[in-house]
C-alpha positions as a Python dict, from the first residue, in 0.01 Angstrom:
ca = {
    (1, 'X'): (0, 0, 0),
    (2, 'X'): (-141, -240, -264),
    (3, 'X'): (-478, -406, -314),
    (4, 'X'): (-503, -740, -490),
    (5, 'X'): (-827, -909, -584),
    (6, 'X'): (-793, -1287, -617),
    (7, 'X'): (-1079, -1457, -805),
    (8, 'X'): (-1140, -1818, -891),
    (9, 'X'): (-1391, -2095, -884),
    (10, 'X'): (-1462, -2342, -607),
    (11, 'X'): (-1147, -2543, -523),
    (12, 'X'): (-946, -2345, -786),
    (13, 'X'): (-657, -2277, -541),
    (14, 'X'): (-743, -1910, -491),
    (15, 'X'): (-716, -1918, -115),
    (16, 'X'): (-389, -2106, -126),
    (17, 'X'): (-248, -1854, -374),
    (18, 'X'): (-359, -1559, -161),
    (19, 'X'): (-218, -1717, 159),
    (20, 'X'): (116, -1778, -8),
    (21, 'X'): (122, -1422, -136),
    (22, 'X'): (50, -1285, 203),
    (23, 'X'): (315, -1510, 357),
    (24, 'X'): (570, -1403, 90),
    (25, 'X'): (506, -1033, 175),
    (26, 'X'): (713, -1067, 489),
    (27, 'X'): (465, -842, 664),
    (28, 'X'): (252, -928, 965),
    (29, 'X'): (-63, -1091, 834),
    (30, 'X'): (-412, -1027, 970),
    (31, 'X'): (-649, -1289, 835),
    (32, 'X'): (-1009, -1159, 810),
    (33, 'X'): (-1251, -1459, 796),
    (34, 'X'): (-1604, -1381, 680),
    (35, 'X'): (-1758, -1741, 707),
    (36, 'X'): (-2021, -1831, 958),
    (37, 'X'): (-2094, -2190, 1064),
    (38, 'X'): (-2441, -2241, 945),
    (39, 'X'): (-2420, -2624, 966),
    (40, 'X'): (-2182, -2891, 1094),
    (41, 'X'): (-2006, -2934, 754),
    (42, 'X'): (-1926, -2556, 741),
    (43, 'X'): (-1807, -2569, 1105),
    (44, 'X'): (-1564, -2842, 1005),
    (45, 'X'): (-1434, -2638, 718),
    (46, 'X'): (-1383, -2337, 936),
    (47, 'X'): (-1199, -2547, 1194),
    (48, 'X'): (-979, -2700, 915),
    (49, 'X'): (-888, -2351, 790),
    (50, 'X'): (-805, -2236, 1143),
    (51, 'X'): (-563, -2532, 1177),
    (52, 'X'): (-410, -2479, 838),
    (53, 'X'): (-322, -2111, 892),
    (54, 'X'): (16, -2007, 1026),
    (55, 'X'): (-6, -1976, 1397),
    (56, 'X'): (161, -1628, 1401),
    (57, 'X'): (-123, -1482, 1191),
    (58, 'X'): (-371, -1276, 1377),
    (59, 'X'): (-728, -1379, 1288),
    (60, 'X'): (-1036, -1149, 1293),
    (61, 'X'): (-1370, -1319, 1226),
    (62, 'X'): (-1616, -1066, 1083),
    (63, 'X'): (-1919, -1179, 881),
    (64, 'X'): (-2065, -833, 803),
    (65, 'X'): (-1864, -529, 928),
    (66, 'X'): (-1590, -574, 677),
    (67, 'X'): (-1539, -201, 594),
    (68, 'X'): (-1501, -125, 973),
    (69, 'X'): (-1256, -416, 1005),
    (70, 'X'): (-1045, -287, 721),
    (71, 'X'): (-1041, 62, 863),
    (72, 'X'): (-933, -72, 1207),
    (73, 'X'): (-669, -331, 1098),
    (74, 'X'): (-508, -198, 784),
    (75, 'X'): (-200, -31, 908),
    (76, 'X'): (124, 64, 736),
    (77, 'X'): (357, -239, 710),
    (78, 'X'): (75, -493, 746),
    (79, 'X'): (-98, -740, 510),
    (80, 'X'): (-468, -788, 547),
    (81, 'X'): (-601, -1112, 391),
    (82, 'X'): (-986, -1118, 353),
    (83, 'X'): (-1134, -1460, 272),
    (84, 'X'): (-1389, -1439, 122),
    (85, 'X'): (-1595, -1167, -38),
    (86, 'X'): (-1865, -1395, -168),
    (87, 'X'): (-1940, -1526, 185),
    (88, 'X'): (-1942, -1167, 304),
    (89, 'X'): (-2187, -1080, 21),
    (90, 'X'): (-2408, -1375, 116),
    (91, 'X'): (-2405, -1257, 479),
    (92, 'X'): (-2501, -905, 376),
    (93, 'X'): (-2777, -1006, 136),
    (94, 'X'): (-2939, -1305, 281),
    (95, 'X'): (-2857, -1366, 646),
    (96, 'X'): (-3163, -1273, 847),
    (97, 'X'): (-2944, -1217, 1158),
    (98, 'X'): (-2801, -898, 1006),
    (99, 'X'): (-2983, -573, 903),
    (100, 'X'): (-2780, -460, 605),
    (101, 'X'): (-2848, -205, 335),
    (102, 'X'): (-2635, -370, 60),
    (103, 'X'): (-2554, -66, -153),
    (104, 'X'): (-2445, 133, 147),
    (105, 'X'): (-2222, -159, 285),
    (106, 'X'): (-2071, -201, -68),
    (107, 'X'): (-1992, 179, -78),
    (108, 'X'): (-1842, 167, 269),
    (109, 'X'): (-1617, -121, 154),
    (110, 'X'): (-1489, 63, -152),
    (111, 'X'): (-1432, 370, 63),
    (112, 'X'): (-1238, 169, 331),
    (113, 'X'): (-1018, 17, 53),
    (114, 'X'): (-935, 357, -78),
    (115, 'X'): (-825, 475, 265),
    (116, 'X'): (-638, 149, 362),
    (117, 'X'): (-282, 203, 485),
    (118, 'X'): (-146, -153, 444),
    (119, 'X'): (-155, -423, 179),
    (120, 'X'): (-488, -598, 122),
    (121, 'X'): (-554, -925, -49),
    (122, 'X'): (-925, -995, -114),
    (123, 'X'): (-1031, -1351, -217),
    (124, 'X'): (-1361, -1406, -391),
    (125, 'X'): (-1544, -1669, -595),
    (126, 'X'): (-1601, -1595, -958),
    (127, 'X'): (-1964, -1707, -1006),
    (128, 'X'): (-2056, -1530, -1327),
    (129, 'X'): (-1904, -1767, -1585),
    (130, 'X'): (-2187, -2016, -1592),
    (131, 'X'): (-2540, -2005, -1717),
    (132, 'X'): (-2787, -1745, -1580),
    (133, 'X'): (-2930, -1915, -1265),
    (134, 'X'): (-3292, -1979, -1204),
    (135, 'X'): (-3443, -1792, -920),
    (136, 'X'): (-3446, -1426, -830),
    (137, 'X'): (-3212, -1467, -528),
    (138, 'X'): (-2958, -1667, -729),
    (139, 'X'): (-2956, -1414, -1009),
    (140, 'X'): (-2926, -1124, -758),
    (141, 'X'): (-2634, -1289, -595),
    (142, 'X'): (-2449, -1345, -931),
    (143, 'X'): (-2531, -988, -1038),
    (144, 'X'): (-2424, -829, -713),
    (145, 'X'): (-2105, -1034, -703),
    (146, 'X'): (-2005, -946, -1055),
    (147, 'X'): (-2069, -568, -985),
    (148, 'X'): (-1872, -593, -664),
    (149, 'X'): (-1575, -758, -839),
    (150, 'X'): (-1577, -495, -1116),
    (151, 'X'): (-1577, -209, -860),
    (152, 'X'): (-1296, -365, -658),
    (153, 'X'): (-1095, -458, -967),
    (154, 'X'): (-1113, -90, -1079),
    (155, 'X'): (-956, 12, -756),
    (156, 'X'): (-713, -272, -721),
    (157, 'X'): (-353, -260, -816),
    (158, 'X'): (-355, -630, -906),
    (159, 'X'): (-625, -875, -1009),
    (160, 'X'): (-539, -1247, -1032),
    (161, 'X'): (-763, -1526, -1156),
    (162, 'X'): (-672, -1872, -1035),
    (163, 'X'): (-765, -2191, -1223),
    (164, 'X'): (-641, -2530, -1125),
    (165, 'X'): (-398, -2375, -883),
    (166, 'X'): (-238, -2165, -1158),
    (167, 'X'): (-261, -1788, -1108),
    (168, 'X'): (-327, -1580, -1418),
    (169, 'X'): (-247, -1210, -1361),
    (170, 'X'): (-525, -997, -1523),
    (171, 'X'): (-408, -658, -1392),
    (172, 'X'): (-77, -541, -1247),
    (173, 'X'): (249, -722, -1235),
}
């Protein structure tokens, strides 16, 4: 069982890298999608992603209950690909449709990762390399995202940062 955290900016190639890593594992892939279609443009993105994924991959769409999804679907000999943590964080922190206590949900995720039985690849946007944003909600998002990445990176076997489609391995081989 290995955990890999894949970080990068918008359009950095992080999802493509994660998908090729999952495909190369030779294991059955379960793709966990955290996005919700809040508008027409996002609905089009989600549909494009659906069409681009290999047809043999099983897909689980889960915007909030990620710890439970990992517990249910991470089995020996499998590869779970979660795309993406920053959308999951957004759903947990700001989506009024869900009643979430963030610190509890984060702790549940870290516990689920520690008990996982299959490989897991987690994709997330690195948002903390710019200026400190204006607005309390934006600053909270950047802070919580950074703390989440640090906690997962501590547990992960590998951490990869992708820039311009080029993976840079920060931790692990």
